[in-house]
Coordinates of C-alpha atoms and ligand atoms in Angstrom, one line a residue:
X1 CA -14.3 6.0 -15.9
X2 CA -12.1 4.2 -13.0
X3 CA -9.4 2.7 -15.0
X4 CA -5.8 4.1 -14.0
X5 CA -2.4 2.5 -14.2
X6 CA 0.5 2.3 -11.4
X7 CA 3.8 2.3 -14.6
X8 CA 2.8 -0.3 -16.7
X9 CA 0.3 -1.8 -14.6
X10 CA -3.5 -1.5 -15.4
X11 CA -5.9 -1.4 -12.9
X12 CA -9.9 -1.4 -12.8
X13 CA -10.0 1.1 -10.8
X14 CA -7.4 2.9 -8.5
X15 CA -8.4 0.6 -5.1
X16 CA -6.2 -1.5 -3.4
X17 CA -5.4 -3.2 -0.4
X18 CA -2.5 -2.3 1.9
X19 CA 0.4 -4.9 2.8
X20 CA -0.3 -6.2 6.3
X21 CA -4.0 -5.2 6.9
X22 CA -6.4 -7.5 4.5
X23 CA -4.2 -11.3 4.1
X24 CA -4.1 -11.7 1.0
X25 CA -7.5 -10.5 -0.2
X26 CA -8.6 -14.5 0.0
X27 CA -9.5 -13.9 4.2
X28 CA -11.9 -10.9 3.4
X29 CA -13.5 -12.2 0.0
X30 CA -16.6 -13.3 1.9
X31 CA -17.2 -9.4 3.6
X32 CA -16.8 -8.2 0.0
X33 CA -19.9 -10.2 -1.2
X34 CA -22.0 -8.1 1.2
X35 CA -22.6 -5.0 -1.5
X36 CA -23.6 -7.7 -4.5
X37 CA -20.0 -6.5 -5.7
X38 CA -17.2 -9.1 -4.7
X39 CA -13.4 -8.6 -4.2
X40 CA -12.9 -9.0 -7.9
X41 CA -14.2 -5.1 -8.3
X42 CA -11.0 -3.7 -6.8
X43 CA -8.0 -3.2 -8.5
X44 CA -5.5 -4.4 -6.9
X45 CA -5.0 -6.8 -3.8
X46 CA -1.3 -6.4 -1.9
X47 CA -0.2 -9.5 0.2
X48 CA 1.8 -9.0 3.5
X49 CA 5.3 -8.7 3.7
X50 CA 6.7 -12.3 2.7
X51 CA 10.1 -13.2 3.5
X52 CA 12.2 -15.7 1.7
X53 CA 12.3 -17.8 5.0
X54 CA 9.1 -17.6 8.0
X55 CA 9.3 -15.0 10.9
X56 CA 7.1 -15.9 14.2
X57 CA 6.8 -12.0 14.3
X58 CA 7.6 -9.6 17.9
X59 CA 6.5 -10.8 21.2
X60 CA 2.9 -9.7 22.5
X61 CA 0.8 -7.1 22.4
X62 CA 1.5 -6.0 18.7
X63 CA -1.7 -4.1 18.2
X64 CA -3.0 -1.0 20.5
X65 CA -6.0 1.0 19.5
X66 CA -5.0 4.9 19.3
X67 CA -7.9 8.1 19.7
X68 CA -7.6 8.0 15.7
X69 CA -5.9 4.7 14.7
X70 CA -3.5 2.2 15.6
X71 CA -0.3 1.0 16.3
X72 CA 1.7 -2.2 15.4
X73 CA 4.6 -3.9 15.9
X74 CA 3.6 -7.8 14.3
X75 CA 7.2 -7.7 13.2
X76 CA 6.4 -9.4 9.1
X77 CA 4.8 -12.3 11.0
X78 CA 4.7 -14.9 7.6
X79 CA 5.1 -18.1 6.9
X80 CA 7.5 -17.8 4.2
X81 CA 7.7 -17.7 0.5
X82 CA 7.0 -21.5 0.3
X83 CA 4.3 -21.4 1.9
X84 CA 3.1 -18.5 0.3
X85 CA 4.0 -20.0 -3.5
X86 CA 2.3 -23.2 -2.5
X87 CA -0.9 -21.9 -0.6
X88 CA -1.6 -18.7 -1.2
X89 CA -0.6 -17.1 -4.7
X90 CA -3.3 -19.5 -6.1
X91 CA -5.7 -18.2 -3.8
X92 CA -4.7 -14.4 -5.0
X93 CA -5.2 -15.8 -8.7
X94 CA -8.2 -17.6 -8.2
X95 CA -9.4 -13.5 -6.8
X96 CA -7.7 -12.3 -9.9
X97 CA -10.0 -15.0 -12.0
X98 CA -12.8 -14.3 -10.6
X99 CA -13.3 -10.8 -11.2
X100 CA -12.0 -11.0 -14.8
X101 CA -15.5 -10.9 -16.5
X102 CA -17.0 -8.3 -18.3
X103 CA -14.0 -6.7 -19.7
X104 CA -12.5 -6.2 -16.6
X105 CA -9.1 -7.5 -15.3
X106 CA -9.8 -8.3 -11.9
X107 CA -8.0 -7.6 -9.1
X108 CA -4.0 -7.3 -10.0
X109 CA -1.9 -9.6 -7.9
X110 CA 0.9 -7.7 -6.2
X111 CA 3.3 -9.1 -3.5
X112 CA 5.0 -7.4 -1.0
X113 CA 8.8 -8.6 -0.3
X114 CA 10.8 -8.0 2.5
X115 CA 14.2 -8.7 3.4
X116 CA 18.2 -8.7 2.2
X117 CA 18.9 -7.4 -0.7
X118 CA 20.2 -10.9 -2.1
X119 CA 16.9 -12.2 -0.6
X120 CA 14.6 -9.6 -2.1
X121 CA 16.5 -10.5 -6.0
X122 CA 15.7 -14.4 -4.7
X123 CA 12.0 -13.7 -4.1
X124 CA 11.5 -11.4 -7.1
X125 CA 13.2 -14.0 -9.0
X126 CA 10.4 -16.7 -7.9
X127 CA 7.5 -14.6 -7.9
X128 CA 8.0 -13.1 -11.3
X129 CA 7.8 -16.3 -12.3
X130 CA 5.2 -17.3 -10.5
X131 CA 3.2 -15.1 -12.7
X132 CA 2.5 -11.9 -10.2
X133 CA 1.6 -8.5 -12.0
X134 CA 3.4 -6.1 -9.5
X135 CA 6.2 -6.4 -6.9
X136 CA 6.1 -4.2 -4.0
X137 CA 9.4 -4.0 -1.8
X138 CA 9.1 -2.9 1.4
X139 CA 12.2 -0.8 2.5
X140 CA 10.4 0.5 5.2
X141 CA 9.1 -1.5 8.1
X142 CA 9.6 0.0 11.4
X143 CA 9.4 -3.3 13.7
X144 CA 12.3 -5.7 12.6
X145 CA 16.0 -4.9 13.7
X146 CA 17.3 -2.4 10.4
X147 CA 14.2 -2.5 9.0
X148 CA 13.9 1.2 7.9
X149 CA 17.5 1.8 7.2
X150 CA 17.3 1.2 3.2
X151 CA 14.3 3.6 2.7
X152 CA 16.4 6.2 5.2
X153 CA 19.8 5.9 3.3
X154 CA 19.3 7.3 -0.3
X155 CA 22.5 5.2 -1.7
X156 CA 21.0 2.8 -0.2
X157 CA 17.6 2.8 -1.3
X158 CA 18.9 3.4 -4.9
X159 CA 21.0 0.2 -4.6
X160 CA 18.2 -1.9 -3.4
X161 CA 15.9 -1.1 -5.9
X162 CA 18.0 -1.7 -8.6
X163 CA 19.4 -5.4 -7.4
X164 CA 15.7 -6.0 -7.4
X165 CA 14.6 -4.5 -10.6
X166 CA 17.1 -6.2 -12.4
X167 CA 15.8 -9.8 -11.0
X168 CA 12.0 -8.7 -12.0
X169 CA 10.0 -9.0 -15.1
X170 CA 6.8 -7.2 -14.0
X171 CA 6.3 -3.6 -12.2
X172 CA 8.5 -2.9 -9.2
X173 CA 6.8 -0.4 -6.2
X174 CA 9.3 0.8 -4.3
X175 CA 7.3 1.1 -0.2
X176 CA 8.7 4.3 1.4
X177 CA 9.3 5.4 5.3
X178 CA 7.5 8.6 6.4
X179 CA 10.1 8.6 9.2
X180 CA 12.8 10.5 7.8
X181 CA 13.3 14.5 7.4
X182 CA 12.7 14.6 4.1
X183 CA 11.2 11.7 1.7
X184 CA 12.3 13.5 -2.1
X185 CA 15.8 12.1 -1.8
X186 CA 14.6 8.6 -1.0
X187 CA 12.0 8.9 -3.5
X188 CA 14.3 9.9 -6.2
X189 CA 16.9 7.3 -5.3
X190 CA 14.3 4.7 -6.2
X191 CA 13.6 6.6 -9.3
X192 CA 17.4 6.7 -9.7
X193 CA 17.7 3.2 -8.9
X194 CA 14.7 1.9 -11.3
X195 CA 11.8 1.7 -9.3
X196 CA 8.3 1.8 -11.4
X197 CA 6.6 3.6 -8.6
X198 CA 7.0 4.5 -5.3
X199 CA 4.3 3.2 -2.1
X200 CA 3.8 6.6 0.0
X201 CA 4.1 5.7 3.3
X202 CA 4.6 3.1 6.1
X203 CA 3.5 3.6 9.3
X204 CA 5.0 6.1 11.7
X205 CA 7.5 5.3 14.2
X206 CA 5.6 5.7 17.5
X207 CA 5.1 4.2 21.2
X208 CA 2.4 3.8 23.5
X209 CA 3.2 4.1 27.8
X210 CA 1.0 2.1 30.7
X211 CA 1.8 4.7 33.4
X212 CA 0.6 2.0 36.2
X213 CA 3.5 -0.9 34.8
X214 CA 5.5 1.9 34.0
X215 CA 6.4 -0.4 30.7
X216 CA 6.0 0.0 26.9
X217 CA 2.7 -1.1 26.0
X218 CA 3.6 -3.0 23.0
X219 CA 5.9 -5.9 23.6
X220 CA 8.7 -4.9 20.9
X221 CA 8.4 -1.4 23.0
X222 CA 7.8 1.1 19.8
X223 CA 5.4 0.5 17.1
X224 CA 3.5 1.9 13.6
X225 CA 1.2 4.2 14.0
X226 CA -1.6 3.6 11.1
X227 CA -5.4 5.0 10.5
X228 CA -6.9 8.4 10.1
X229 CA -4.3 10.5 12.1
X230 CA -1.9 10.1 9.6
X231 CA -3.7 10.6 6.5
X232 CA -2.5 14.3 6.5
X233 CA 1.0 13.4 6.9
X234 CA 0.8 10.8 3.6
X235 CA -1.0 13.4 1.8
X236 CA 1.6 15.6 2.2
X237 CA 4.3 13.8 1.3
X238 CA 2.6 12.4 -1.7
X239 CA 2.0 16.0 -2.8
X240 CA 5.9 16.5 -2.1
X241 CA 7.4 13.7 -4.2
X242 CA 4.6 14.4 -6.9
X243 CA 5.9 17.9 -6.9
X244 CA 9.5 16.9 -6.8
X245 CA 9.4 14.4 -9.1
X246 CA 6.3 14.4 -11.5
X247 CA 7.5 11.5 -13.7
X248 CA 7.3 8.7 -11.0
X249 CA 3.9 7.3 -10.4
X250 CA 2.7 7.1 -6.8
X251 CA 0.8 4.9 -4.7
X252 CA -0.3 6.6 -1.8
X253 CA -1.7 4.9 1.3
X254 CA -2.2 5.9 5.0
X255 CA -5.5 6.5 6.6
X256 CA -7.9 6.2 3.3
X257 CA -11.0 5.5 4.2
X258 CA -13.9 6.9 1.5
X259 CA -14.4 7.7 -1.7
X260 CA -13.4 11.2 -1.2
X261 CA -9.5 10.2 0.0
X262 CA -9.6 8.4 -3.1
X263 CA -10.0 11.6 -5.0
X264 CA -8.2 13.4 -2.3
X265 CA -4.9 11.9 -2.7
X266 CA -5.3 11.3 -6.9
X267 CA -5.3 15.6 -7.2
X268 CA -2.1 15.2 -4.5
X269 CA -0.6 13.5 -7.4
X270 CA -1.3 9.4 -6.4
X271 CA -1.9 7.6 -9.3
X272 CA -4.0 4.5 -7.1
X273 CA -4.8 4.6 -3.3
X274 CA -4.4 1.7 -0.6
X275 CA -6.8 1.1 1.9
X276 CA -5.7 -0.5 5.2
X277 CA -6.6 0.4 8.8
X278 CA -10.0 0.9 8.1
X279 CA -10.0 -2.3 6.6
X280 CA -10.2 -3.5 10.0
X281 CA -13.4 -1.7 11.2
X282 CA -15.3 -2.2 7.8
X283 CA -13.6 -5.2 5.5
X284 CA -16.3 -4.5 2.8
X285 CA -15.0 -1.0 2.4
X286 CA -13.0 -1.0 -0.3
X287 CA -15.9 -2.7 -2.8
X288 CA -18.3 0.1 -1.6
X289 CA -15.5 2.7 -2.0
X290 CA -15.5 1.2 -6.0
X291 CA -19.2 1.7 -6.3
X292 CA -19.3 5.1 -4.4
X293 CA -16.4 6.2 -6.7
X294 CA -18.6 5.8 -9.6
X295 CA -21.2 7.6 -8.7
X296 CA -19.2 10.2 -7.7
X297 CA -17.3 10.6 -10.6
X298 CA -20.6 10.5 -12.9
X299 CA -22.6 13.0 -10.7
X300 CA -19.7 15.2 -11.4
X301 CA -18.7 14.7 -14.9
X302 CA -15.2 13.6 -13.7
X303 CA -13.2 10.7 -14.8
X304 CA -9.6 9.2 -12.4
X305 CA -7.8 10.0 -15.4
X306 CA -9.0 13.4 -15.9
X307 CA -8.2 14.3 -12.0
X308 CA -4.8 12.4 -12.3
X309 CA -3.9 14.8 -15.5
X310 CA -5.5 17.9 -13.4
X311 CA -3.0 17.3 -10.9
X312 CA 0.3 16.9 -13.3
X313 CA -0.8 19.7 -14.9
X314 CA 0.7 22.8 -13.4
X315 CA 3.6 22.5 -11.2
X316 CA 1.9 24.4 -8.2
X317 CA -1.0 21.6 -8.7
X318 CA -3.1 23.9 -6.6
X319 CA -5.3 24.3 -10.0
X320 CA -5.6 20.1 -9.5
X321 CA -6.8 20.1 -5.9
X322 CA -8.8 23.1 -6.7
X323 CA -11.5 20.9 -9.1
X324 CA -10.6 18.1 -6.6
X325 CA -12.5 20.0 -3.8
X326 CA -15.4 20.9 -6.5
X327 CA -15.5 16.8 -6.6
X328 CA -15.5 15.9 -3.2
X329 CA -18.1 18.2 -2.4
Ligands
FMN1 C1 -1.4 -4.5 11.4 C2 -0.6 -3.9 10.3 C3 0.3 -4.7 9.6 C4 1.1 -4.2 8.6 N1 1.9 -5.0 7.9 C5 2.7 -4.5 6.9 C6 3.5 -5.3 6.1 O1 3.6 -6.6 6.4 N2 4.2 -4.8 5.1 C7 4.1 -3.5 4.7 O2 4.7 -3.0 3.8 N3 3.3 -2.6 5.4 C8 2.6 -3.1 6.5 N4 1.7 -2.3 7.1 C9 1.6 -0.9 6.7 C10 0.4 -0.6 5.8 O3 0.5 -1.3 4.6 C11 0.2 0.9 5.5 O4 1.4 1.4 4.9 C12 0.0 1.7 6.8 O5 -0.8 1.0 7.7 C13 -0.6 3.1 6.5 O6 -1.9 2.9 5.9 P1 -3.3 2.9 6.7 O7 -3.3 4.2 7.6 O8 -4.4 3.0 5.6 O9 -3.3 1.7 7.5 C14 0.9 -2.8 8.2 C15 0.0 -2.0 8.9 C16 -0.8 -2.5 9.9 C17 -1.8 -1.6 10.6

C-alpha cells in the first residue's frame, strides 16, 4: 500500500529524511523506537551534505528560530568523505539491515554530495562503490561562497549533473534552489543533463536583523529559511516542474510535517517526501508519519501508487488533488 519508487529506486514507503536535519539517521534511531516502529520503517534516510575534504562550517549563530520555522547558515559543516566512508556509511547500513525483515527493504541509503564538479565525479565515484542506493547532489546550498550558482545557471546545472551521472552506478537526485525566477529550466537541465530525479527545494535565501546591534543576526549575515512557512512555496514548485515535465520523478521536501503533506505533495506530482525541520521538534515523526499513512490510506481505500498515477493523469492534475483533498480529509 506504501511502496513507491524515486527512478529506479524502491522504497517502503515514500518517507525520508532531509540532508542536514536528522545526521545520518544513526543520531535519531533511538527517538524512533518510541512508537514500537524503529527507523528501519522509513524509506529512505539522506545524510548531510559531505564534501570530498572537511568544512568547520560559517561562524556563529547558524540557527535562529522564525514565527513559522527556521533559518540556517551551518555552512556543510562535515567531516569529510573519510570520515564519513570510515564512520558513518556503516552506521547508515547497519539502519538499512535492520529494517530489512519481513519483506521490507529497509531504509535506502542515500548520500548527499556537495562540491566541484571534479569533486562531486570523485565522491560519486567512491560512494557508488561504497555500496549506496541513491546519490543526491546538492547544487543548491545557500551558505557557502557560489553555492547556488549551478542550480541557478541552466548550462550549468545540465553540466553538473551529467559529469556526475556519468561517474555513478546507482540513482542520481538532482537538489534544486527555490531561489531563482523560475525552477522548469533548472529542472529540465537536470533532466537534460541525466538526472534520475530532481530534490524540490532548498531553503530560501533569507536574513534575520537585531535592531538594538544593528547587526545581522546570523553570523554569515543571510541564511535558509526552512519549516512550515515554506511548505506552500515547495508545493508549488513541485506542482510546476510535475506539470512542466511529467517524466522526471520528484522528491519534494520543505515544511512536511504529517501524514497529510505526505499525500499533499504525492497529488502535486512528488513521487516520495522529505521530512526535515520538524524533525527537530518531534525526531520520532517520520516513523509515526509511516504508521499514520497506513491508516490513512486503508480508511480511505487509497494506495501511494494510486494517488501518484491520480496526479500524472491529466495534465491540469486538478482531477489528482481533487481525490487528494477527499484523502486528507
Ligand atoms: C539545519 C539545516 C541544515 C541543512 N543542511 C543541508 C545540507 O547539508 N544539505 C542539503 O542539501 N540541504 C540541507 N538543508 C536543507 C533541507 O534538507 C531542506 O531542503 C530544507 O530545510 C527544506 O525542508 P524542511 O522545511 O522540511 O526543513 C538543511 C536544512 C536545515 C534546516
Amino acid at each position: 500500500m506504501l511502496e513507491t519508487s524515486i527512478a529506479s529506486l524502491e522504497l517502503d514507503n515514500p518517507v525520508l529524511s532531509a540532508s542536514g536535519t536528522f545526521g545520518s539517521g544513526w543520531e535519531g534511531r533511538q527517538f524512533s523506537d518510541q512508537h514500537g516502529k524503529g527507523l528501519g520503517h522509513v524509506g529512505a534516510l539522506v545524510s548531510k551534505t559531505v564534501t570530498l575534504a572537511p568544512r568547520p562550517g560559517n561562524p556563529p549563530p547558524r540557527i535562529l528560530e522564525t514565527p513559522a520555522g527556521m533559518l540556517n547558515a551551518i555552512g556543510l559543516e562535515n567531516r569529510g568523505a573519510d570520515a564519513f566512508l570510515r564512520d558513518t556509511l556503516p552506521k547508515m547500513h547497519e539502519l538499512r539491515a535492520g529494517g530489512a525483515r519481513d519483506g521490507r527493504r529497509g531504509p535506502r541509503v542515500v548520500v548527499n554530495l556537495g562540491g566541484t564538479t571534479d569533486e562531486l565525479v570523485e565522491l560519486a565515484r567512491r560512494f557508488c562503490d561504497a555500496g549506496v542506493d541513491a546519490l543526491e547532489v546538492n547544487l543548491s546550498c545557500p551558505n557557502v561562497a557560489h553555492g547556488t550558482r549551478s542550480s541557478t545557471d541552466p548550462a550549468l546545472t545540465e553540466q553538473v549533473v551529467a559529469a556526475v551521472k556519468k561517474a555513478s552506478s546507482v540513482p542520481v537526485f538532482a537538489k534544486l534552489t527555490p531561489n531563482v525566477t523560475d525552477v522548469v529550466p533548472i529542472a529540465r537541465a537536470a533532466q537534460n543533463g541525466g538526472a534520475d530525479a530532481v530534490t524540490l527545494i532548498n531553503t530560501l535565501l533569507g536574513m534575520a536583523i537585531d535592531w538594538r546591534r544593528q547587526r545581522p543576526v546570523l553570523g554569515n549575515t543571510t541564511g535558509g529559511l526552512s519549516g512550515p512557512a515554506v511548505k506552500p512555496v515547495a508545493m508549488r514548485i513541485v506542482y510546476q516542474v510535475a506539470q512542466a515535465l511529467p517524466t522526471l520523478p520528484i522528491v519534494a521536501v520543505g515544511g512536511a510535517h504529517s501524514a497529510a503533506c505526505v499525500l499533499e505533495f504525492l497529488c502535486a506530482g512528488a513521487s516520495a517526501v522529505q521530512f526535515g525541520t520538524a524533525m527537530f521538534t518531534d525526531p520520532a515523526l517520520m516513523v509515526r508519519v509511516v504508521g499514520e499513512l497506513e491508516e490513512l490510506l486503508a480508511r480511505e481505500g487509497q494506495t501511494v501508487q494510486g494517488l501518484r498515477r491520480a496526479a500524472h493523469r491529466d495534465a491540469s492534475a486538478s482531477a489528482g488533488c481533487g481525490q487528494q483533498q477527499e484523502v486528507a480529509r
